[in-house]
Amino acid sequence: MKLLIEEDYFNKVLDIINDYQLIKQDRKANKVYQRAYLYHYLYSKGMTLQEIGKLFKRNHATIMNGLKVYKQMMETNNKGFEFAVIEIANQLKGDNIFEDPLVMDIHKALSLNSCIECKKILRTLFKSLTGVSHRKIQKLLN
């Protein structure tokens, strides 16, 4: 098997599979998207469907389906897909945009379903950027 992937990147992929628990039989959308992204990444680097299947403890048909999921998500610009795979994509590229805590907080706020949690994070961001609490400014303006 001639891979178009360096050993360091292959080890990163193995770490990601373990860190994100992608071997588990989990059908949650974010896990499905993360696996599909990695299937595509590894397939594009020269691994066969069977080889990828062995890494994830799945058969080649499951990998084929994951590649279809990847293609569909890319064609539809699915935001849920983007949020699910952005951290993995950046780890593989070597860019960890999440090293900046503000970026991580913004990502969390955008990923949340709760407006209350979003507001908490946005208040924290506001204070980090300005040095003043948002509530204090509101009181001064009222």
mmCIF file of C-alpha atoms in Angstrom:
data_model
loop_
_atom_site.group_PDB
_atom_site.id
_atom_site.type_symbol
_atom_site.label_atom_id
_atom_site.label_comp_id
_atom_site.label_asym_id
_atom_site.label_seq_id
_atom_site.Cartn_x
_atom_site.Cartn_y
_atom_site.Cartn_z
ATOM 1 C CA MET A 1 0.000 0.000 0.000
ATOM 2 C CA LYS A 2 1.546 3.289 -1.147
ATOM 3 C CA LEU A 3 0.098 6.110 0.890
ATOM 4 C CA LEU A 4 0.205 9.743 -0.059
ATOM 5 C CA ILE A 5 0.196 10.614 3.627
ATOM 6 C CA GLU A 6 3.173 11.136 5.896
ATOM 7 C CA GLU A 7 3.534 9.050 9.021
ATOM 8 C CA ASP A 8 3.020 12.115 11.238
ATOM 9 C CA TYR A 9 -0.334 12.830 9.592
ATOM 10 C CA PHE A 10 -1.345 9.187 9.806
ATOM 11 C CA ASN A 11 -0.562 9.269 13.535
ATOM 12 C CA LYS A 12 -2.602 12.472 13.841
ATOM 13 C CA VAL A 13 -5.529 10.674 12.208
ATOM 14 C CA LEU A 14 -5.207 7.798 14.677
ATOM 15 C CA ASP A 15 -5.119 10.265 17.568
ATOM 16 C CA ILE A 16 -8.215 12.033 16.219
ATOM 17 C CA ILE A 17 -10.073 8.732 15.834
ATOM 18 C CA ASN A 18 -9.306 7.928 19.472
ATOM 19 C CA ASP A 19 -9.810 11.449 20.883
ATOM 20 C CA TYR A 20 -13.195 11.888 19.202
ATOM 21 C CA GLN A 21 -14.195 8.261 19.893
ATOM 22 C CA LEU A 22 -15.029 7.653 16.244
ATOM 23 C CA ILE A 23 -14.764 3.871 16.475
ATOM 24 C CA LYS A 24 -17.837 3.713 18.724
ATOM 25 C CA GLN A 25 -21.135 2.810 17.077
ATOM 26 C CA ASP A 26 -22.564 6.318 17.424
ATOM 27 C CA ARG A 27 -25.098 7.695 14.933
ATOM 28 C CA LYS A 28 -25.189 11.247 16.250
ATOM 29 C CA ALA A 29 -24.883 13.650 13.331
ATOM 30 C CA ASN A 30 -21.609 15.224 14.475
ATOM 31 C CA LYS A 31 -19.931 11.797 14.783
ATOM 32 C CA VAL A 32 -21.267 10.705 11.379
ATOM 33 C CA TYR A 33 -19.915 13.914 9.831
ATOM 34 C CA GLN A 34 -16.537 13.590 11.536
ATOM 35 C CA ARG A 35 -16.128 9.998 10.346
ATOM 36 C CA ALA A 36 -17.233 10.941 6.815
ATOM 37 C CA TYR A 37 -14.667 13.742 6.741
ATOM 38 C CA LEU A 38 -11.889 11.379 7.813
ATOM 39 C CA TYR A 39 -13.018 8.689 5.345
ATOM 40 C CA HIS A 40 -12.706 11.249 2.559
ATOM 41 C CA TYR A 41 -9.364 12.515 3.840
ATOM 42 C CA LEU A 42 -7.848 9.031 4.013
ATOM 43 C CA TYR A 43 -9.369 7.909 0.702
ATOM 44 C CA SER A 44 -7.961 11.011 -1.006
ATOM 45 C CA LYS A 45 -4.533 10.076 0.384
ATOM 46 C CA GLY A 46 -4.581 6.656 -1.276
ATOM 47 C CA MET A 47 -6.068 4.311 1.304
ATOM 48 C CA THR A 48 -8.521 1.694 0.070
ATOM 49 C CA LEU A 49 -12.044 1.342 1.395
ATOM 50 C CA GLN A 50 -11.029 -1.867 3.172
ATOM 51 C CA GLU A 51 -8.002 -0.230 4.829
ATOM 52 C CA ILE A 52 -10.085 2.682 6.054
ATOM 53 C CA GLY A 53 -12.713 0.229 7.266
ATOM 54 C CA LYS A 54 -10.117 -1.593 9.360
ATOM 55 C CA LEU A 55 -9.114 1.659 11.081
ATOM 56 C CA PHE A 56 -12.720 2.403 12.034
ATOM 57 C CA LYS A 57 -13.787 -1.246 12.527
ATOM 58 C CA ARG A 58 -16.336 -1.000 9.729
ATOM 59 C CA ASN A 59 -16.811 -2.698 6.373
ATOM 60 C CA HIS A 60 -16.075 -1.168 2.979
ATOM 61 C CA ALA A 61 -19.780 -0.510 2.266
ATOM 62 C CA THR A 62 -20.008 1.698 5.353
ATOM 63 C CA ILE A 63 -16.986 3.655 4.148
ATOM 64 C CA MET A 64 -18.607 4.056 0.710
ATOM 65 C CA ASN A 65 -21.739 5.412 2.375
ATOM 66 C CA GLY A 66 -19.628 7.799 4.451
ATOM 67 C CA LEU A 67 -17.993 9.091 1.271
ATOM 68 C CA LYS A 68 -21.485 9.742 -0.135
ATOM 69 C CA VAL A 69 -22.416 11.599 3.054
ATOM 70 C CA TYR A 70 -19.279 13.714 2.671
ATOM 71 C CA LYS A 71 -20.134 14.543 -0.944
ATOM 72 C CA GLN A 72 -23.726 15.474 -0.042
ATOM 73 C CA MET A 73 -22.614 17.706 2.804
ATOM 74 C CA MET A 74 -20.108 19.500 0.587
ATOM 75 C CA GLU A 75 -22.710 20.024 -2.159
ATOM 76 C CA THR A 76 -25.291 21.463 0.245
ATOM 77 C CA ASN A 77 -22.878 23.589 2.324
ATOM 78 C CA ASN A 78 -24.318 22.052 5.478
ATOM 79 C CA LYS A 79 -23.414 24.257 8.479
ATOM 80 C CA GLY A 80 -23.792 21.375 10.946
ATOM 81 C CA PHE A 81 -21.186 19.479 8.946
ATOM 82 C CA GLU A 82 -18.829 22.463 9.016
ATOM 83 C CA PHE A 83 -19.137 22.878 12.786
ATOM 84 C CA ALA A 84 -18.629 19.146 13.344
ATOM 85 C CA VAL A 85 -15.430 18.873 11.310
ATOM 86 C CA ILE A 86 -13.712 22.265 11.645
ATOM 87 C CA GLU A 87 -11.546 21.241 14.607
ATOM 88 C CA ILE A 88 -10.481 18.000 12.908
ATOM 89 C CA ALA A 89 -9.754 19.785 9.633
ATOM 90 C CA ASN A 90 -7.573 22.333 11.398
ATOM 91 C CA GLN A 91 -5.700 19.641 13.316
ATOM 92 C CA LEU A 92 -4.911 17.849 10.069
ATOM 93 C CA LYS A 93 -3.819 21.056 8.366
ATOM 94 C CA GLY A 94 -1.601 21.926 11.313
ATOM 95 C CA ASP A 95 -3.505 25.167 11.898
ATOM 96 C CA ASN A 96 -5.100 25.151 15.271
ATOM 97 C CA ILE A 97 -7.292 28.216 15.093
ATOM 98 C CA PHE A 98 -8.768 27.152 18.411
ATOM 99 C CA GLU A 99 -5.566 28.062 20.252
ATOM 100 C CA ASP A 100 -7.084 31.534 20.580
ATOM 101 C CA PRO A 101 -9.632 31.270 23.405
ATOM 102 C CA LEU A 102 -11.794 33.973 21.822
ATOM 103 C CA VAL A 103 -12.147 31.950 18.628
ATOM 104 C CA MET A 104 -13.048 28.879 20.667
ATOM 105 C CA ASP A 105 -15.681 30.847 22.592
ATOM 106 C CA ILE A 106 -17.202 32.189 19.383
ATOM 107 C CA HIS A 107 -17.281 28.671 17.949
ATOM 108 C CA LYS A 108 -19.013 27.398 21.095
ATOM 109 C CA ALA A 109 -21.567 30.221 21.005
ATOM 110 C CA LEU A 110 -22.384 29.506 17.378
ATOM 111 C CA SER A 111 -22.732 25.796 18.103
ATOM 112 C CA LEU A 112 -25.089 26.154 21.062
ATOM 113 C CA ASN A 113 -28.831 25.718 20.905
ATOM 114 C CA SER A 114 -29.439 27.829 23.998
ATOM 115 C CA CYS A 115 -29.623 31.621 23.739
ATOM 116 C CA ILE A 116 -28.883 31.919 27.467
ATOM 117 C CA GLU A 117 -25.568 30.082 27.046
ATOM 118 C CA CYS A 118 -24.776 32.171 23.951
ATOM 119 C CA LYS A 119 -25.314 35.377 25.892
ATOM 120 C CA LYS A 120 -23.005 34.215 28.677
ATOM 121 C CA ILE A 121 -20.253 33.475 26.181
ATOM 122 C CA LEU A 122 -20.808 36.719 24.292
ATOM 123 C CA ARG A 123 -20.625 38.699 27.559
ATOM 124 C CA THR A 124 -17.325 36.998 28.351
ATOM 125 C CA LEU A 125 -16.030 37.817 24.869
ATOM 126 C CA PHE A 126 -17.140 41.427 25.211
ATOM 127 C CA LYS A 127 -15.304 41.797 28.497
ATOM 128 C CA SER A 128 -12.186 40.099 27.071
ATOM 129 C CA LEU A 129 -12.098 42.473 24.128
ATOM 130 C CA THR A 130 -13.005 45.705 25.928
ATOM 131 C CA GLY A 131 -11.925 45.137 29.515
ATOM 132 C CA VAL A 132 -15.347 46.320 30.667
ATOM 133 C CA SER A 133 -18.421 44.256 31.416
ATOM 134 C CA HIS A 134 -21.347 44.653 29.050
ATOM 135 C CA ARG A 135 -23.738 45.155 31.969
ATOM 136 C CA LYS A 136 -21.654 48.054 33.256
ATOM 137 C CA ILE A 137 -21.862 49.758 29.864
ATOM 138 C CA GLN A 138 -25.607 49.142 29.733
ATOM 139 C CA LYS A 139 -26.032 50.815 33.123
ATOM 140 C CA LEU A 140 -23.972 53.829 31.992
ATOM 141 C CA LEU A 141 -26.027 54.200 28.811
ATOM 142 C CA ASN A 142 -29.396 53.969 30.593
#
